[in-house]
Amino acid sequence: MIAEVKIMNKFLEQALLYDFYGELLTEHQKDVYEQVVLEDYSLSEIAQMKGISRQGVHDLVKRCQKILEGYEAKLHLVEKFLSVKEKISLIDKTLAEWEEDGKDPEEIVKKVRRIADNIIEEL
Amino acid sequence: MIAEVKIMNKFLEQALLYDFYGELLTEHQKDVYEQVVLEDYSLSEIAQMKGISRQGVHDLVKRCQKILEGYEAKLHLVEKFLSVKEKISLIDKTLAEWEEDGKDPEEIVKKVRRIADNIIEEL
């Protein structure tokens, strides 16, 4: 897990992991995980709704987190996403700078092209 | 699997799928898959090297392909990669057009920014 993810708050990290790998969980896992982690229901509420024990809900959520983190450790999709997002922001910033101070457009073109090529290498 | 992948040759498709999801195979699967599909050893050669039957190698490769395609069906990483790559080429092309005919740079900035924003939505 890279630096950006480390300083992210826990909720955002979990939401991103779920966003990228949620489809690899079973329907039941997705259902419970979404309600506990993303919709912030309490373990007891979900336990009652699903007719399982509070401990069962807790274990299921922990297991899902382990699965999602396991995929990230292998595929690094969240890491790559954050890095690409950063580079796109850099393109935006480079264009904004040009708009503000009208710098040499050739310089801008070179810079944007370099960032764009970096994005491809990143993927 | 999207249009671009469909018209790709089979080898490139297999290589891309392996590139994105290979880490999710076991060491043994990776080993055999790489030698048969990417390095083009024959089934008989690998069978002899690994001390398994030719049919066993064939089944293992087919099973790997199913696994890799199953991940693509859920995560669409190859599809997204090809789409992002296309958009990056579009940025390059837009910049090249500006270099050639010196069009209004504001127009170029707007266009590049729009493509960059599309890339983020894509991910």
PDB file of C-alpha atoms in Angstrom:
ATOM      1  CA  MET A   1       0.000   0.000   0.000  1.00  0.00           C
ATOM      2  CA  ILE A   2       1.561   3.297  -1.047  1.00  0.00           C
ATOM      3  CA  ALA A   3       2.046   6.519   0.902  1.00  0.00           C
ATOM      4  CA  GLU A   4      -1.088   8.215  -0.420  1.00  0.00           C
ATOM      5  CA  VAL A   5      -3.209   5.324   0.732  1.00  0.00           C
ATOM      6  CA  LYS A   6      -1.523   5.244   4.140  1.00  0.00           C
ATOM      7  CA  ILE A   7      -2.433   8.830   4.924  1.00  0.00           C
ATOM      8  CA  MET A   8      -5.936   8.429   3.521  1.00  0.00           C
ATOM      9  CA  ASN A   9      -8.594   7.959   6.093  1.00  0.00           C
ATOM     10  CA  LYS A  10      -9.655   4.394   6.702  1.00  0.00           C
ATOM     11  CA  PHE A  11     -13.101   4.892   5.203  1.00  0.00           C
ATOM     12  CA  LEU A  12     -11.794   6.213   1.901  1.00  0.00           C
ATOM     13  CA  GLU A  13      -9.292   3.378   1.687  1.00  0.00           C
ATOM     14  CA  GLN A  14     -11.992   0.779   2.257  1.00  0.00           C
ATOM     15  CA  ALA A  15     -14.299   2.476  -0.244  1.00  0.00           C
ATOM     16  CA  LEU A  16     -11.578   2.515  -2.922  1.00  0.00           C
ATOM     17  CA  LEU A  17     -10.634  -1.105  -2.325  1.00  0.00           C
ATOM     18  CA  TYR A  18     -14.298  -2.080  -2.578  1.00  0.00           C
ATOM     19  CA  ASP A  19     -14.707   0.046  -5.680  1.00  0.00           C
ATOM     20  CA  PHE A  20     -11.889  -1.785  -7.462  1.00  0.00           C
ATOM     21  CA  TYR A  21     -12.276  -5.352  -6.208  1.00  0.00           C
ATOM     22  CA  GLY A  22     -15.828  -5.563  -4.838  1.00  0.00           C
ATOM     23  CA  GLU A  23     -16.928  -7.545  -7.904  1.00  0.00           C
ATOM     24  CA  LEU A  24     -14.658 -10.382  -6.773  1.00  0.00           C
ATOM     25  CA  LEU A  25     -16.663 -10.922  -3.566  1.00  0.00           C
ATOM     26  CA  THR A  26     -19.798 -13.103  -3.407  1.00  0.00           C
ATOM     27  CA  GLU A  27     -23.234 -11.460  -3.454  1.00  0.00           C
ATOM     28  CA  HIS A  28     -23.657 -12.168   0.266  1.00  0.00           C
ATOM     29  CA  GLN A  29     -20.255 -10.688   1.122  1.00  0.00           C
ATOM     30  CA  LYS A  30     -20.945  -7.606  -0.999  1.00  0.00           C
ATOM     31  CA  ASP A  31     -24.330  -7.130   0.620  1.00  0.00           C
ATOM     32  CA  VAL A  32     -23.050  -7.243   4.211  1.00  0.00           C
ATOM     33  CA  TYR A  33     -19.816  -5.349   3.474  1.00  0.00           C
ATOM     34  CA  GLU A  34     -21.677  -2.501   1.768  1.00  0.00           C
ATOM     35  CA  GLN A  35     -24.098  -2.076   4.621  1.00  0.00           C
ATOM     36  CA  VAL A  36     -21.501  -2.193   7.401  1.00  0.00           C
ATOM     37  CA  VAL A  37     -18.596  -0.346   5.787  1.00  0.00           C
ATOM     38  CA  LEU A  38     -20.154   1.975   3.235  1.00  0.00           C
ATOM     39  CA  GLU A  39     -23.593   2.639   4.684  1.00  0.00           C
ATOM     40  CA  ASP A  40     -22.405   2.558   8.279  1.00  0.00           C
ATOM     41  CA  TYR A  41     -25.060   0.262   9.734  1.00  0.00           C
ATOM     42  CA  SER A  42     -24.021  -1.219  13.099  1.00  0.00           C
ATOM     43  CA  LEU A  43     -22.946  -4.854  13.354  1.00  0.00           C
ATOM     44  CA  SER A  44     -26.010  -5.545  15.542  1.00  0.00           C
ATOM     45  CA  GLU A  45     -28.415  -4.038  13.017  1.00  0.00           C
ATOM     46  CA  ILE A  46     -27.008  -6.150  10.181  1.00  0.00           C
ATOM     47  CA  ALA A  47     -26.876  -9.239  12.396  1.00  0.00           C
ATOM     48  CA  GLN A  48     -30.590  -8.832  13.118  1.00  0.00           C
ATOM     49  CA  MET A  49     -31.488  -8.077   9.483  1.00  0.00           C
ATOM     50  CA  LYS A  50     -29.535 -11.059   8.149  1.00  0.00           C
ATOM     51  CA  GLY A  51     -30.370 -13.480  10.949  1.00  0.00           C
ATOM     52  CA  ILE A  52     -26.701 -14.156  11.777  1.00  0.00           C
ATOM     53  CA  SER A  53     -24.703 -13.460  14.923  1.00  0.00           C
ATOM     54  CA  ARG A  54     -23.004 -10.130  15.568  1.00  0.00           C
ATOM     55  CA  GLN A  55     -19.692 -12.009  15.648  1.00  0.00           C
ATOM     56  CA  GLY A  56     -20.560 -13.592  12.282  1.00  0.00           C
ATOM     57  CA  VAL A  57     -21.051 -10.158  10.718  1.00  0.00           C
ATOM     58  CA  HIS A  58     -17.790  -8.931  12.262  1.00  0.00           C
ATOM     59  CA  ASP A  59     -15.850 -11.934  10.935  1.00  0.00           C
ATOM     60  CA  LEU A  60     -17.376 -11.604   7.483  1.00  0.00           C
ATOM     61  CA  VAL A  61     -16.377  -7.947   7.225  1.00  0.00           C
ATOM     62  CA  LYS A  62     -12.821  -8.695   8.423  1.00  0.00           C
ATOM     63  CA  ARG A  63     -12.589 -11.532   5.921  1.00  0.00           C
ATOM     64  CA  CYS A  64     -13.763  -9.267   3.098  1.00  0.00           C
ATOM     65  CA  GLN A  65     -11.158  -6.670   4.046  1.00  0.00           C
ATOM     66  CA  LYS A  66      -8.456  -9.324   3.934  1.00  0.00           C
ATOM     67  CA  ILE A  67      -9.648 -10.476   0.498  1.00  0.00           C
ATOM     68  CA  LEU A  68      -9.762  -6.927  -0.911  1.00  0.00           C
ATOM     69  CA  GLU A  69      -6.323  -6.107   0.519  1.00  0.00           C
ATOM     70  CA  GLY A  70      -4.982  -9.369  -0.888  1.00  0.00           C
ATOM     71  CA  TYR A  71      -6.071  -8.366  -4.394  1.00  0.00           C
ATOM     72  CA  GLU A  72      -4.527  -4.913  -3.966  1.00  0.00           C
ATOM     73  CA  ALA A  73      -1.242  -6.497  -2.885  1.00  0.00           C
ATOM     74  CA  LYS A  74      -1.220  -8.417  -6.167  1.00  0.00           C
ATOM     75  CA  LEU A  75      -2.796  -6.038  -8.689  1.00  0.00           C
ATOM     76  CA  HIS A  76      -2.152  -2.548  -7.161  1.00  0.00           C
ATOM     77  CA  LEU A  77      -5.205  -1.036  -8.850  1.00  0.00           C
ATOM     78  CA  VAL A  78      -5.852   1.534  -6.109  1.00  0.00           C
ATOM     79  CA  GLU A  79      -2.194   2.515  -6.098  1.00  0.00           C
ATOM     80  CA  LYS A  80      -2.190   2.906  -9.898  1.00  0.00           C
ATOM     81  CA  PHE A  81      -5.480   4.799  -9.856  1.00  0.00           C
ATOM     82  CA  LEU A  82      -4.143   7.331  -7.336  1.00  0.00           C
ATOM     83  CA  SER A  83      -0.971   7.753  -9.329  1.00  0.00           C
ATOM     84  CA  VAL A  84      -2.824   8.300 -12.635  1.00  0.00           C
ATOM     85  CA  LYS A  85      -5.177  10.720 -10.901  1.00  0.00           C
ATOM     86  CA  GLU A  86      -2.180  12.682  -9.657  1.00  0.00           C
ATOM     87  CA  LYS A  87      -0.718  12.845 -13.161  1.00  0.00           C
ATOM     88  CA  ILE A  88      -4.010  14.008 -14.643  1.00  0.00           C
ATOM     89  CA  SER A  89      -4.085  16.775 -12.029  1.00  0.00           C
ATOM     90  CA  LEU A  90      -0.576  17.679 -13.138  1.00  0.00           C
ATOM     91  CA  ILE A  91      -1.800  18.010 -16.742  1.00  0.00           C
ATOM     92  CA  ASP A  92      -4.630  20.248 -15.518  1.00  0.00           C
ATOM     93  CA  LYS A  93      -2.179  22.332 -13.478  1.00  0.00           C
ATOM     94  CA  THR A  94       0.222  22.655 -16.408  1.00  0.00           C
ATOM     95  CA  LEU A  95      -2.606  23.869 -18.653  1.00  0.00           C
ATOM     96  CA  ALA A  96      -3.817  26.308 -15.967  1.00  0.00           C
ATOM     97  CA  GLU A  97      -0.317  27.751 -15.622  1.00  0.00           C
ATOM     98  CA  TRP A  98      -0.208  28.342 -19.334  1.00  0.00           C
ATOM     99  CA  GLU A  99      -3.601  30.051 -19.231  1.00  0.00           C
ATOM    100  CA  GLU A 100      -2.405  32.327 -16.434  1.00  0.00           C
ATOM    101  CA  ASP A 101       1.012  33.397 -17.635  1.00  0.00           C
ATOM    102  CA  GLY A 102       0.930  32.488 -21.339  1.00  0.00           C
ATOM    103  CA  LYS A 103       4.273  30.651 -21.175  1.00  0.00           C
ATOM    104  CA  ASP A 104       5.877  29.218 -24.292  1.00  0.00           C
ATOM    105  CA  PRO A 105       3.252  26.806 -25.649  1.00  0.00           C
ATOM    106  CA  GLU A 106       5.937  24.468 -26.983  1.00  0.00           C
ATOM    107  CA  GLU A 107       7.164  23.992 -23.444  1.00  0.00           C
ATOM    108  CA  ILE A 108       3.617  23.169 -22.341  1.00  0.00           C
ATOM    109  CA  VAL A 109       3.100  20.708 -25.178  1.00  0.00           C
ATOM    110  CA  LYS A 110       6.316  18.904 -24.282  1.00  0.00           C
ATOM    111  CA  LYS A 111       5.404  18.727 -20.625  1.00  0.00           C
ATOM    112  CA  VAL A 112       1.847  17.475 -21.203  1.00  0.00           C
ATOM    113  CA  ARG A 113       3.100  14.885 -23.654  1.00  0.00           C
ATOM    114  CA  ARG A 114       5.670  13.645 -21.147  1.00  0.00           C
ATOM    115  CA  ILE A 115       3.023  13.282 -18.434  1.00  0.00           C
ATOM    116  CA  ALA A 116       0.647  11.524 -20.837  1.00  0.00           C
ATOM    117  CA  ASP A 117       3.349   9.033 -21.781  1.00  0.00           C
ATOM    118  CA  ASN A 118       4.059   8.431 -18.090  1.00  0.00           C
ATOM    119  CA  ILE A 119       0.417   7.529 -17.560  1.00  0.00           C
ATOM    120  CA  ILE A 120       0.623   4.768 -20.154  1.00  0.00           C
ATOM    121  CA  GLU A 121       3.767   3.340 -18.550  1.00  0.00           C
ATOM    122  CA  GLU A 122       1.992   3.388 -15.201  1.00  0.00           C
ATOM    123  CA  LEU A 123      -0.873   1.137 -16.292  1.00  0.00           C
TER     124      LEU A 123
ATOM    125  CA  MET B   1     -14.570  -8.383 -24.108  1.00  0.00           C
ATOM    126  CA  ILE B   2     -14.761  -5.153 -26.100  1.00  0.00           C
ATOM    127  CA  ALA B   3     -14.422  -4.574 -29.834  1.00  0.00           C
ATOM    128  CA  GLU B   4     -10.739  -3.636 -29.736  1.00  0.00           C
ATOM    129  CA  VAL B   5      -9.930  -6.869 -27.968  1.00  0.00           C
ATOM    130  CA  LYS B   6     -12.064  -8.891 -30.353  1.00  0.00           C
ATOM    131  CA  ILE B   7     -10.143  -7.745 -33.403  1.00  0.00           C
ATOM    132  CA  MET B   8      -6.799  -8.100 -31.639  1.00  0.00           C
ATOM    133  CA  ASN B   9      -4.929 -11.201 -32.500  1.00  0.00           C
ATOM    134  CA  LYS B  10      -5.302 -14.041 -30.054  1.00  0.00           C
ATOM    135  CA  PHE B  11      -1.709 -13.837 -28.880  1.00  0.00           C
ATOM    136  CA  LEU B  12      -1.903 -10.171 -27.952  1.00  0.00           C
ATOM    137  CA  GLU B  13      -5.173 -10.751 -26.120  1.00  0.00           C
ATOM    138  CA  GLN B  14      -3.675 -13.600 -24.101  1.00  0.00           C
ATOM    139  CA  ALA B  15      -0.557 -11.574 -23.358  1.00  0.00           C
ATOM    140  CA  LEU B  16      -2.610  -8.615 -22.119  1.00  0.00           C
ATOM    141  CA  LEU B  17      -4.844 -10.786 -19.961  1.00  0.00           C
ATOM    142  CA  TYR B  18      -1.778 -12.419 -18.455  1.00  0.00           C
ATOM    143  CA  ASP B  19      -0.144  -9.039 -17.956  1.00  0.00           C
ATOM    144  CA  PHE B  20      -3.083  -7.771 -15.930  1.00  0.00           C
ATOM    145  CA  TYR B  21      -4.181 -10.864 -14.018  1.00  0.00           C
ATOM    146  CA  GLY B  22      -1.218 -13.247 -14.140  1.00  0.00           C
ATOM    147  CA  GLU B  23      -0.379 -12.469 -10.513  1.00  0.00           C
ATOM    148  CA  LEU B  24      -3.649 -14.127  -9.513  1.00  0.00           C
ATOM    149  CA  LEU B  25      -2.517 -17.526 -10.848  1.00  0.00           C
ATOM    150  CA  THR B  26      -0.425 -19.963  -8.805  1.00  0.00           C
ATOM    151  CA  GLU B  27       3.334 -20.205  -9.403  1.00  0.00           C
ATOM    152  CA  HIS B  28       2.857 -23.523 -11.211  1.00  0.00           C
ATOM    153  CA  GLN B  29       0.101 -22.134 -13.433  1.00  0.00           C
ATOM    154  CA  LYS B  30       2.164 -19.045 -14.250  1.00  0.00           C
ATOM    155  CA  ASP B  31       5.185 -21.146 -15.059  1.00  0.00           C
ATOM    156  CA  VAL B  32       3.390 -23.440 -17.517  1.00  0.00           C
ATOM    157  CA  TYR B  33       1.189 -20.697 -19.005  1.00  0.00           C
ATOM    158  CA  GLU B  34       4.178 -18.454 -19.700  1.00  0.00           C
ATOM    159  CA  GLN B  35       6.102 -21.184 -21.457  1.00  0.00           C
ATOM    160  CA  VAL B  36       3.219 -22.415 -23.612  1.00  0.00           C
ATOM    161  CA  VAL B  37       1.450 -19.164 -24.437  1.00  0.00           C
ATOM    162  CA  LEU B  38       4.113 -16.470 -24.230  1.00  0.00           C
ATOM    163  CA  GLU B  39       7.281 -18.369 -25.094  1.00  0.00           C
ATOM    164  CA  ASP B  40       5.585 -20.690 -27.547  1.00  0.00           C
ATOM    165  CA  TYR B  41       6.983 -24.019 -26.341  1.00  0.00           C
ATOM    166  CA  SER B  42       4.960 -26.981 -27.575  1.00  0.00           C
ATOM    167  CA  LEU B  43       2.647 -28.881 -25.232  1.00  0.00           C
ATOM    168  CA  SER B  44       4.872 -31.968 -25.607  1.00  0.00           C
ATOM    169  CA  GLU B  45       8.032 -30.060 -24.692  1.00  0.00           C
ATOM    170  CA  ILE B  46       6.466 -28.662 -21.519  1.00  0.00           C
ATOM    171  CA  ALA B  47       4.912 -32.043 -20.677  1.00  0.00           C
ATOM    172  CA  GLN B  48       8.351 -33.615 -20.836  1.00  0.00           C
ATOM    173  CA  MET B  49      10.024 -30.789 -18.875  1.00  0.00           C
ATOM    174  CA  LYS B  50       7.390 -30.821 -16.120  1.00  0.00           C
ATOM    175  CA  GLY B  51       6.867 -34.546 -16.005  1.00  0.00           C
ATOM    176  CA  ILE B  52       3.119 -34.287 -16.646  1.00  0.00           C
ATOM    177  CA  SER B  53       1.007 -35.548 -19.551  1.00  0.00           C
ATOM    178  CA  ARG B  54       0.500 -33.546 -22.708  1.00  0.00           C
ATOM    179  CA  GLN B  55      -3.236 -33.530 -21.950  1.00  0.00           C
ATOM    180  CA  GLY B  56      -2.435 -32.232 -18.458  1.00  0.00           C
ATOM    181  CA  VAL B  57      -0.528 -29.272 -19.905  1.00  0.00           C
ATOM    182  CA  HIS B  58      -3.345 -28.594 -22.363  1.00  0.00           C
ATOM    183  CA  ASP B  59      -5.984 -28.636 -19.598  1.00  0.00           C
ATOM    184  CA  LEU B  60      -3.891 -26.407 -17.342  1.00  0.00           C
ATOM    185  CA  VAL B  61      -3.496 -23.786 -20.077  1.00  0.00           C
ATOM    186  CA  LYS B  62      -7.232 -23.868 -20.890  1.00  0.00           C
ATOM    187  CA  ARG B  63      -8.051 -23.538 -17.199  1.00  0.00           C
ATOM    188  CA  CYS B  64      -5.694 -20.546 -16.876  1.00  0.00           C
ATOM    189  CA  GLN B  65      -7.356 -18.876 -19.849  1.00  0.00           C
ATOM    190  CA  LYS B  66     -10.761 -19.348 -18.254  1.00  0.00           C
ATOM    191  CA  ILE B  67      -9.496 -17.861 -14.968  1.00  0.00           C
ATOM    192  CA  LEU B  68      -7.919 -14.843 -16.690  1.00  0.00           C
ATOM    193  CA  GLU B  69     -11.047 -14.246 -18.800  1.00  0.00           C
ATOM    194  CA  GLY B  70     -13.190 -14.578 -15.678  1.00  0.00           C
ATOM    195  CA  TYR B  71     -11.259 -11.773 -13.987  1.00  0.00           C
ATOM    196  CA  GLU B  72     -11.545  -9.598 -17.102  1.00  0.00           C
ATOM    197  CA  ALA B  73     -15.308 -10.153 -17.154  1.00  0.00           C
ATOM    198  CA  LYS B  74     -15.473  -8.776 -13.605  1.00  0.00           C
ATOM    199  CA  LEU B  75     -12.752  -6.103 -13.486  1.00  0.00           C
ATOM    200  CA  HIS B  76     -12.386  -5.036 -17.174  1.00  0.00           C
ATOM    201  CA  LEU B  77      -8.754  -3.978 -16.711  1.00  0.00           C
ATOM    202  CA  VAL B  78      -7.714  -4.802 -20.287  1.00  0.00           C
ATOM    203  CA  GLU B  79     -10.756  -2.969 -21.623  1.00  0.00           C
ATOM    204  CA  LYS B  80      -9.985   0.092 -19.473  1.00  0.00           C
ATOM    205  CA  PHE B  81      -6.302  -0.019 -20.362  1.00  0.00           C
ATOM    206  CA  LEU B  82      -7.056  -0.003 -24.098  1.00  0.00           C
ATOM    207  CA  SER B  83      -9.512   2.840 -23.662  1.00  0.00           C
ATOM    208  CA  VAL B  84      -7.059   4.955 -21.628  1.00  0.00           C
ATOM    209  CA  LYS B  85      -4.331   4.221 -24.151  1.00  0.00           C
ATOM    210  CA  GLU B  86      -6.622   5.442 -26.932  1.00  0.00           C
ATOM    211  CA  LYS B  87      -7.320   8.664 -25.031  1.00  0.00           C
ATOM    212  CA  ILE B  88      -3.627   9.272 -24.385  1.00  0.00           C
ATOM    213  CA  SER B  89      -3.026   8.867 -28.125  1.00  0.00           C
ATOM    214  CA  LEU B  90      -5.768  11.426 -28.667  1.00  0.00           C
ATOM    215  CA  ILE B  91      -3.920  13.885 -26.394  1.00  0.00           C
ATOM    216  CA  ASP B  92      -0.735  13.254 -28.374  1.00  0.00           C
ATOM    217  CA  LYS B  93      -2.602  13.746 -31.656  1.00  0.00           C
ATOM    218  CA  THR B  94      -4.215  16.960 -30.426  1.00  0.00           C
ATOM    219  CA  LEU B  95      -0.818  18.334 -29.408  1.00  0.00           C
ATOM    220  CA  ALA B  96       0.711  17.292 -32.744  1.00  0.00           C
ATOM    221  CA  GLU B  97      -2.069  19.068 -34.652  1.00  0.00           C
ATOM    222  CA  TRP B  98      -1.346  22.225 -32.716  1.00  0.00           C
ATOM    223  CA  GLU B  99       2.369  21.938 -33.467  1.00  0.00           C
ATOM    224  CA  GLU B 100       1.608  21.525 -37.162  1.00  0.00           C
ATOM    225  CA  ASP B 101      -0.960  24.210 -37.810  1.00  0.00           C
ATOM    226  CA  GLY B 102      -0.603  26.409 -34.699  1.00  0.00           C
ATOM    227  CA  LYS B 103      -4.353  26.395 -33.990  1.00  0.00           C
ATOM    228  CA  ASP B 104      -5.803  28.519 -31.199  1.00  0.00           C
ATOM    229  CA  PRO B 105      -4.011  27.262 -28.071  1.00  0.00           C
ATOM    230  CA  GLU B 106      -7.080  27.902 -25.916  1.00  0.00           C
ATOM    231  CA  GLU B 107      -8.961  25.430 -28.039  1.00  0.00           C
ATOM    232  CA  ILE B 108      -6.161  22.881 -27.563  1.00  0.00           C
ATOM    233  CA  VAL B 109      -6.079  23.416 -23.798  1.00  0.00           C
ATOM    234  CA  LYS B 110      -9.831  22.864 -23.572  1.00  0.00           C
ATOM    235  CA  LYS B 111      -9.653  19.704 -25.636  1.00  0.00           C
ATOM    236  CA  VAL B 112      -6.723  18.181 -23.742  1.00  0.00           C
ATOM    237  CA  ARG B 113      -8.377  18.990 -20.425  1.00  0.00           C
ATOM    238  CA  ARG B 114     -11.594  17.306 -21.555  1.00  0.00           C
ATOM    239  CA  ILE B 115      -9.744  14.149 -22.584  1.00  0.00           C
ATOM    240  CA  ALA B 116      -7.769  14.118 -19.320  1.00  0.00           C
ATOM    241  CA  ASP B 117     -10.982  14.370 -17.304  1.00  0.00           C
ATOM    242  CA  ASN B 118     -12.462  11.516 -19.346  1.00  0.00           C
ATOM    243  CA  ILE B 119      -9.499   9.337 -18.406  1.00  0.00           C
ATOM    244  CA  ILE B 120     -10.221   9.785 -14.711  1.00  0.00           C
ATOM    245  CA  GLU B 121     -13.886   8.882 -15.212  1.00  0.00           C
ATOM    246  CA  GLU B 122     -12.798   5.789 -17.101  1.00  0.00           C
ATOM    247  CA  LEU B 123     -10.762   4.332 -14.245  1.00  0.00           C
TER     248      LEU B 123
END
